[in-house]
PDB file of C-alpha atoms in Angstrom:
ATOM      1  CA  MET A   1       0.000   0.000   0.000  1.00  0.00           C
ATOM      2  CA  LYS A   2       1.370   3.401  -1.022  1.00  0.00           C
ATOM      3  CA  SER A   3       2.220   5.968   1.640  1.00  0.00           C
ATOM      4  CA  CYS A   4       0.862   9.510   1.729  1.00  0.00           C
ATOM      5  CA  ARG A   5       3.461  11.832   3.205  1.00  0.00           C
ATOM      6  CA  ILE A   6       2.908  15.444   2.221  1.00  0.00           C
ATOM      7  CA  HIS A   7       5.133  18.391   3.098  1.00  0.00           C
ATOM      8  CA  LEU A   8       3.821  21.952   2.682  1.00  0.00           C
ATOM      9  CA  MET A   9       6.219  24.880   2.758  1.00  0.00           C
ATOM     10  CA  GLY A  10       6.456  28.569   1.945  1.00  0.00           C
ATOM     11  CA  ALA A  11       7.204  31.983   3.404  1.00  0.00           C
ATOM     12  CA  SER A  12       5.988  33.052   6.827  1.00  0.00           C
ATOM     13  CA  GLY A  13       2.350  34.067   6.493  1.00  0.00           C
ATOM     14  CA  SER A  14       1.823  32.224   3.213  1.00  0.00           C
ATOM     15  CA  GLY A  15      -0.850  29.987   4.729  1.00  0.00           C
ATOM     16  CA  VAL A  16       1.172  26.777   4.910  1.00  0.00           C
ATOM     17  CA  THR A  17       0.022  25.727   8.382  1.00  0.00           C
ATOM     18  CA  THR A  18      -3.625  26.582   7.776  1.00  0.00           C
ATOM     19  CA  LEU A  19      -3.637  24.722   4.458  1.00  0.00           C
ATOM     20  CA  GLY A  20      -1.708  21.805   5.976  1.00  0.00           C
ATOM     21  CA  ARG A  21      -4.234  21.405   8.793  1.00  0.00           C
ATOM     22  CA  ARG A  22      -7.209  21.636   6.446  1.00  0.00           C
ATOM     23  CA  LEU A  23      -5.680  19.185   3.959  1.00  0.00           C
ATOM     24  CA  ALA A  24      -4.827  16.744   6.757  1.00  0.00           C
ATOM     25  CA  ASP A  25      -8.403  16.968   8.050  1.00  0.00           C
ATOM     26  CA  ARG A  26      -9.825  16.386   4.577  1.00  0.00           C
ATOM     27  CA  LEU A  27      -7.557  13.356   3.989  1.00  0.00           C
ATOM     28  CA  ALA A  28      -8.012  12.097   7.582  1.00  0.00           C
ATOM     29  CA  LEU A  29      -4.240  12.206   8.171  1.00  0.00           C
ATOM     30  CA  PRO A  30      -2.286  13.394  11.205  1.00  0.00           C
ATOM     31  CA  HIS A  31      -0.883  16.908  10.907  1.00  0.00           C
ATOM     32  CA  HIS A  32       2.478  18.085  12.237  1.00  0.00           C
ATOM     33  CA  ASP A  33       4.073  21.530  12.079  1.00  0.00           C
ATOM     34  CA  SER A  34       7.819  22.071  11.890  1.00  0.00           C
ATOM     35  CA  ASP A  35       7.616  24.943  14.404  1.00  0.00           C
ATOM     36  CA  ASP A  36       6.621  22.410  17.072  1.00  0.00           C
ATOM     37  CA  TYR A  37       9.986  20.726  16.547  1.00  0.00           C
ATOM     38  CA  PHE A  38      12.085  23.779  15.615  1.00  0.00           C
ATOM     39  CA  TRP A  39      11.360  25.771  18.795  1.00  0.00           C
ATOM     40  CA  LEU A  40      11.702  24.781  22.425  1.00  0.00           C
ATOM     41  CA  PRO A  41       8.506  25.374  24.391  1.00  0.00           C
ATOM     42  CA  THR A  42       8.880  28.756  26.099  1.00  0.00           C
ATOM     43  CA  ALA A  43       6.576  31.452  27.431  1.00  0.00           C
ATOM     44  CA  PRO A  44       6.376  33.578  25.392  1.00  0.00           C
ATOM     45  CA  PRO A  45       6.924  31.195  22.486  1.00  0.00           C
ATOM     46  CA  TYR A  46       9.551  31.308  19.728  1.00  0.00           C
ATOM     47  CA  GLN A  47      12.429  32.348  21.976  1.00  0.00           C
ATOM     48  CA  MET A  48      14.824  29.389  21.894  1.00  0.00           C
ATOM     49  CA  LEU A  49      15.754  27.065  19.054  1.00  0.00           C
ATOM     50  CA  ARG A  50      15.750  23.341  19.711  1.00  0.00           C
ATOM     51  CA  PRO A  51      19.071  21.759  18.696  1.00  0.00           C
ATOM     52  CA  ILE A  52      18.858  20.117  15.260  1.00  0.00           C
ATOM     53  CA  PRO A  53      19.594  16.563  16.483  1.00  0.00           C
ATOM     54  CA  ASP A  54      16.759  16.897  19.003  1.00  0.00           C
ATOM     55  CA  ARG A  55      14.328  18.180  16.344  1.00  0.00           C
ATOM     56  CA  LEU A  56      15.057  15.237  14.092  1.00  0.00           C
ATOM     57  CA  ARG A  57      14.920  12.716  16.943  1.00  0.00           C
ATOM     58  CA  LEU A  58      11.504  14.011  17.990  1.00  0.00           C
ATOM     59  CA  MET A  59      10.226  13.845  14.423  1.00  0.00           C
ATOM     60  CA  ARG A  60      11.441  10.252  14.111  1.00  0.00           C
ATOM     61  CA  GLU A  61       9.709   9.406  17.385  1.00  0.00           C
ATOM     62  CA  MET A  62       6.482  11.258  16.642  1.00  0.00           C
ATOM     63  CA  PHE A  63       5.631  10.616  13.007  1.00  0.00           C
ATOM     64  CA  LEU A  64       8.328   9.984  10.389  1.00  0.00           C
ATOM     65  CA  PRO A  65       8.087   6.172  10.437  1.00  0.00           C
ATOM     66  CA  ARG A  66       4.315   6.272  10.006  1.00  0.00           C
ATOM     67  CA  ARG A  67       2.862   5.579   6.594  1.00  0.00           C
ATOM     68  CA  ASP A  68       0.766   8.733   6.240  1.00  0.00           C
ATOM     69  CA  TRP A  69       1.056  12.313   7.517  1.00  0.00           C
ATOM     70  CA  VAL A  70       1.074  15.983   6.585  1.00  0.00           C
ATOM     71  CA  LEU A  71       3.962  18.216   7.653  1.00  0.00           C
ATOM     72  CA  SER A  72       3.702  21.978   7.330  1.00  0.00           C
ATOM     73  CA  GLY A  73       6.512  24.499   7.708  1.00  0.00           C
ATOM     74  CA  SER A  74      10.015  24.895   6.424  1.00  0.00           C
ATOM     75  CA  VAL A  75      12.721  22.308   7.110  1.00  0.00           C
ATOM     76  CA  THR A  76      15.311  23.729   4.702  1.00  0.00           C
ATOM     77  CA  GLY A  77      18.779  23.963   6.118  1.00  0.00           C
ATOM     78  CA  TRP A  78      18.244  21.358   8.816  1.00  0.00           C
ATOM     79  CA  GLY A  79      15.826  18.647   7.671  1.00  0.00           C
ATOM     80  CA  GLU A  80      17.711  16.991   4.821  1.00  0.00           C
ATOM     81  CA  GLU A  81      17.094  13.514   6.238  1.00  0.00           C
ATOM     82  CA  LEU A  82      13.342  14.121   5.917  1.00  0.00           C
ATOM     83  CA  ILE A  83      13.463  14.432   2.118  1.00  0.00           C
ATOM     84  CA  ALA A  84      13.487  10.665   1.569  1.00  0.00           C
ATOM     85  CA  HIS A  85      10.140  10.438   3.375  1.00  0.00           C
ATOM     86  CA  PHE A  86       8.248  12.946   1.209  1.00  0.00           C
ATOM     87  CA  ASP A  87       5.805  11.643  -1.399  1.00  0.00           C
ATOM     88  CA  LEU A  88       4.745  15.169  -2.391  1.00  0.00           C
ATOM     89  CA  VAL A  89       5.907  18.694  -1.566  1.00  0.00           C
ATOM     90  CA  VAL A  90       3.497  21.627  -1.858  1.00  0.00           C
ATOM     91  CA  PHE A  91       5.079  25.056  -2.238  1.00  0.00           C
ATOM     92  CA  VAL A  92       2.639  27.787  -1.199  1.00  0.00           C
ATOM     93  CA  ILE A  93       3.401  31.109  -2.887  1.00  0.00           C
ATOM     94  CA  THR A  94       1.550  34.108  -1.494  1.00  0.00           C
ATOM     95  CA  PRO A  95       1.974  37.795  -2.374  1.00  0.00           C
ATOM     96  CA  ARG A  96       4.053  39.758   0.132  1.00  0.00           C
ATOM     97  CA  GLU A  97       1.242  42.166   1.087  1.00  0.00           C
ATOM     98  CA  VAL A  98      -1.127  39.294   1.864  1.00  0.00           C
ATOM     99  CA  ARG A  99       1.538  37.517   3.920  1.00  0.00           C
ATOM    100  CA  LEU A 100       2.380  40.583   5.988  1.00  0.00           C
ATOM    101  CA  SER A 101      -1.293  41.310   6.662  1.00  0.00           C
ATOM    102  CA  ARG A 102      -1.769  37.718   7.818  1.00  0.00           C
ATOM    103  CA  LEU A 103       1.298  37.918  10.039  1.00  0.00           C
ATOM    104  CA  ARG A 104       0.037  41.087  11.732  1.00  0.00           C
ATOM    105  CA  ALA A 105      -3.325  39.444  12.353  1.00  0.00           C
ATOM    106  CA  ARG A 106      -1.660  36.263  13.636  1.00  0.00           C
ATOM    107  CA  GLU A 107       0.571  38.180  16.045  1.00  0.00           C
ATOM    108  CA  ALA A 108      -2.472  40.044  17.400  1.00  0.00           C
ATOM    109  CA  THR A 109      -4.394  36.781  17.791  1.00  0.00           C
ATOM    110  CA  HIS A 110      -1.522  34.947  19.508  1.00  0.00           C
ATOM    111  CA  PHE A 111      -0.434  37.707  21.868  1.00  0.00           C
ATOM    112  CA  GLY A 112      -3.351  40.157  21.971  1.00  0.00           C
ATOM    113  CA  ALA A 113      -3.855  43.342  19.981  1.00  0.00           C
ATOM    114  CA  ALA A 114      -2.668  45.508  22.879  1.00  0.00           C
ATOM    115  CA  ALA A 115       0.513  43.462  23.278  1.00  0.00           C
ATOM    116  CA  VAL A 116       1.626  43.986  19.668  1.00  0.00           C
ATOM    117  CA  ALA A 117       0.434  47.614  19.401  1.00  0.00           C
ATOM    118  CA  PRO A 118       2.946  50.437  19.922  1.00  0.00           C
ATOM    119  CA  GLY A 119       3.880  50.448  23.603  1.00  0.00           C
ATOM    120  CA  GLY A 120       2.775  46.837  24.082  1.00  0.00           C
ATOM    121  CA  TRP A 121       5.049  44.256  25.674  1.00  0.00           C
ATOM    122  CA  ARG A 122       5.352  42.302  22.396  1.00  0.00           C
ATOM    123  CA  HIS A 123       5.427  45.230  19.940  1.00  0.00           C
ATOM    124  CA  LYS A 124       9.188  45.280  19.327  1.00  0.00           C
ATOM    125  CA  GLU A 125       9.400  41.507  18.732  1.00  0.00           C
ATOM    126  CA  ALA A 126       6.323  41.480  16.471  1.00  0.00           C
ATOM    127  CA  GLU A 127       7.655  44.339  14.352  1.00  0.00           C
ATOM    128  CA  ALA A 128      11.096  42.729  14.096  1.00  0.00           C
ATOM    129  CA  PHE A 129       9.509  39.447  12.964  1.00  0.00           C
ATOM    130  CA  ILE A 130       7.338  41.158  10.344  1.00  0.00           C
ATOM    131  CA  GLU A 131      10.330  43.177   9.123  1.00  0.00           C
ATOM    132  CA  TRP A 132      12.346  39.944   8.757  1.00  0.00           C
ATOM    133  CA  ALA A 133       9.455  38.198   6.953  1.00  0.00           C
ATOM    134  CA  SER A 134       9.051  41.159   4.569  1.00  0.00           C
ATOM    135  CA  HIS A 135      12.452  40.360   3.026  1.00  0.00           C
ATOM    136  CA  TYR A 136      11.599  36.784   1.942  1.00  0.00           C
ATOM    137  CA  GLU A 137      11.352  37.596  -1.772  1.00  0.00           C
ATOM    138  CA  ALA A 138      14.381  39.947  -1.735  1.00  0.00           C
ATOM    139  CA  CYS A 139      16.590  37.213  -0.228  1.00  0.00           C
ATOM    140  CA  ASP A 140      18.685  39.803   1.606  1.00  0.00           C
ATOM    141  CA  ARG A 141      18.245  38.517   5.166  1.00  0.00           C
ATOM    142  CA  GLU A 142      19.396  35.465   7.086  1.00  0.00           C
ATOM    143  CA  GLY A 143      17.158  32.454   7.329  1.00  0.00           C
ATOM    144  CA  ARG A 144      14.275  31.406   5.167  1.00  0.00           C
ATOM    145  CA  ASN A 145      14.022  33.099   1.784  1.00  0.00           C
ATOM    146  CA  LEU A 146      12.750  32.476  -1.728  1.00  0.00           C
ATOM    147  CA  ALA A 147      16.157  31.687  -3.275  1.00  0.00           C
ATOM    148  CA  LYS A 148      16.920  29.075  -0.616  1.00  0.00           C
ATOM    149  CA  HIS A 149      13.485  27.518  -1.046  1.00  0.00           C
ATOM    150  CA  GLU A 150      13.768  27.407  -4.842  1.00  0.00           C
ATOM    151  CA  ALA A 151      17.226  25.785  -4.653  1.00  0.00           C
ATOM    152  CA  TRP A 152      15.947  23.218  -2.159  1.00  0.00           C
ATOM    153  CA  LEU A 153      12.869  22.443  -4.256  1.00  0.00           C
ATOM    154  CA  ALA A 154      15.003  21.957  -7.377  1.00  0.00           C
ATOM    155  CA  GLY A 155      16.844  19.075  -5.722  1.00  0.00           C
ATOM    156  CA  LEU A 156      13.835  17.117  -4.491  1.00  0.00           C
ATOM    157  CA  PRO A 157      13.259  13.611  -5.856  1.00  0.00           C
ATOM    158  CA  CYS A 158       9.481  13.762  -5.334  1.00  0.00           C
ATOM    159  CA  PRO A 159       6.808  15.746  -7.185  1.00  0.00           C
ATOM    160  CA  VAL A 160       6.417  19.426  -6.269  1.00  0.00           C
ATOM    161  CA  VAL A 161       3.108  21.260  -6.636  1.00  0.00           C
ATOM    162  CA  ARG A 162       3.003  25.052  -6.502  1.00  0.00           C
ATOM    163  CA  VAL A 163      -0.154  26.754  -5.304  1.00  0.00           C
ATOM    164  CA  ASP A 164      -1.244  30.369  -4.926  1.00  0.00           C
ATOM    165  CA  GLY A 165      -1.768  30.939  -1.199  1.00  0.00           C
ATOM    166  CA  ALA A 166      -3.990  33.954  -1.862  1.00  0.00           C
ATOM    167  CA  ARG A 167      -6.700  31.708  -3.345  1.00  0.00           C
ATOM    168  CA  PRO A 168      -9.585  30.631  -1.102  1.00  0.00           C
ATOM    169  CA  LEU A 169      -8.634  27.821   1.262  1.00  0.00           C
ATOM    170  CA  ALA A 170     -11.426  25.506   0.097  1.00  0.00           C
ATOM    171  CA  GLU A 171     -10.226  25.807  -3.519  1.00  0.00           C
ATOM    172  CA  LEU A 172      -6.646  24.987  -2.521  1.00  0.00           C
ATOM    173  CA  VAL A 173      -7.759  21.919  -0.592  1.00  0.00           C
ATOM    174  CA  GLU A 174      -9.812  20.731  -3.571  1.00  0.00           C
ATOM    175  CA  GLN A 175      -6.895  21.295  -5.933  1.00  0.00           C
ATOM    176  CA  LEU A 176      -4.501  19.349  -3.724  1.00  0.00           C
ATOM    177  CA  CYS A 177      -6.965  16.517  -3.150  1.00  0.00           C
ATOM    178  CA  SER A 178      -7.218  16.096  -6.913  1.00  0.00           C
ATOM    179  CA  GLU A 179      -3.415  15.929  -7.174  1.00  0.00           C
ATOM    180  CA  VAL A 180      -2.754  13.690  -4.160  1.00  0.00           C
ATOM    181  CA  HIS A 181      -3.039  10.030  -4.946  1.00  0.00           C
ATOM    182  CA  CYS A 182      -3.191   8.503  -1.481  1.00  0.00           C
TER     183      CYS A 182
END
């Protein structure tokens, strides 16, 4: 029986996690997000990176050996051993303005509108994150960027599907369900 292991990736705010969850629900598959492995649990979150060997060990323990799953989030630069497990990679491409609007809304939802507003306890961190994310297409900042993603995608042995993350979520799920042969 064929496995169904789908990895969704893209820029911050592109809709990868939302689409990954919805696709996993539709296909009745477990969903995992790379941020859950990338970051150590802290309060507030996203403060300390988990060491790479620990990320990979946890992924092996939690889901990699299973036959079917959906993984959302970027693993470029640290998850090379995961590539052999992918049956399909979905690259979600979303216009910069849409991504940044989503990121602002997400920060306000996660931490509270007052916390991310000027003078709020999380304002400086939220603005720094959005500033970093705004450079994805320009490829002039450290970390995740379009050039790194394109180079990584070019070397994959599995099929890659590109989708427009600005399209309605239901349409994207339908498109991917028609392309996934699980």
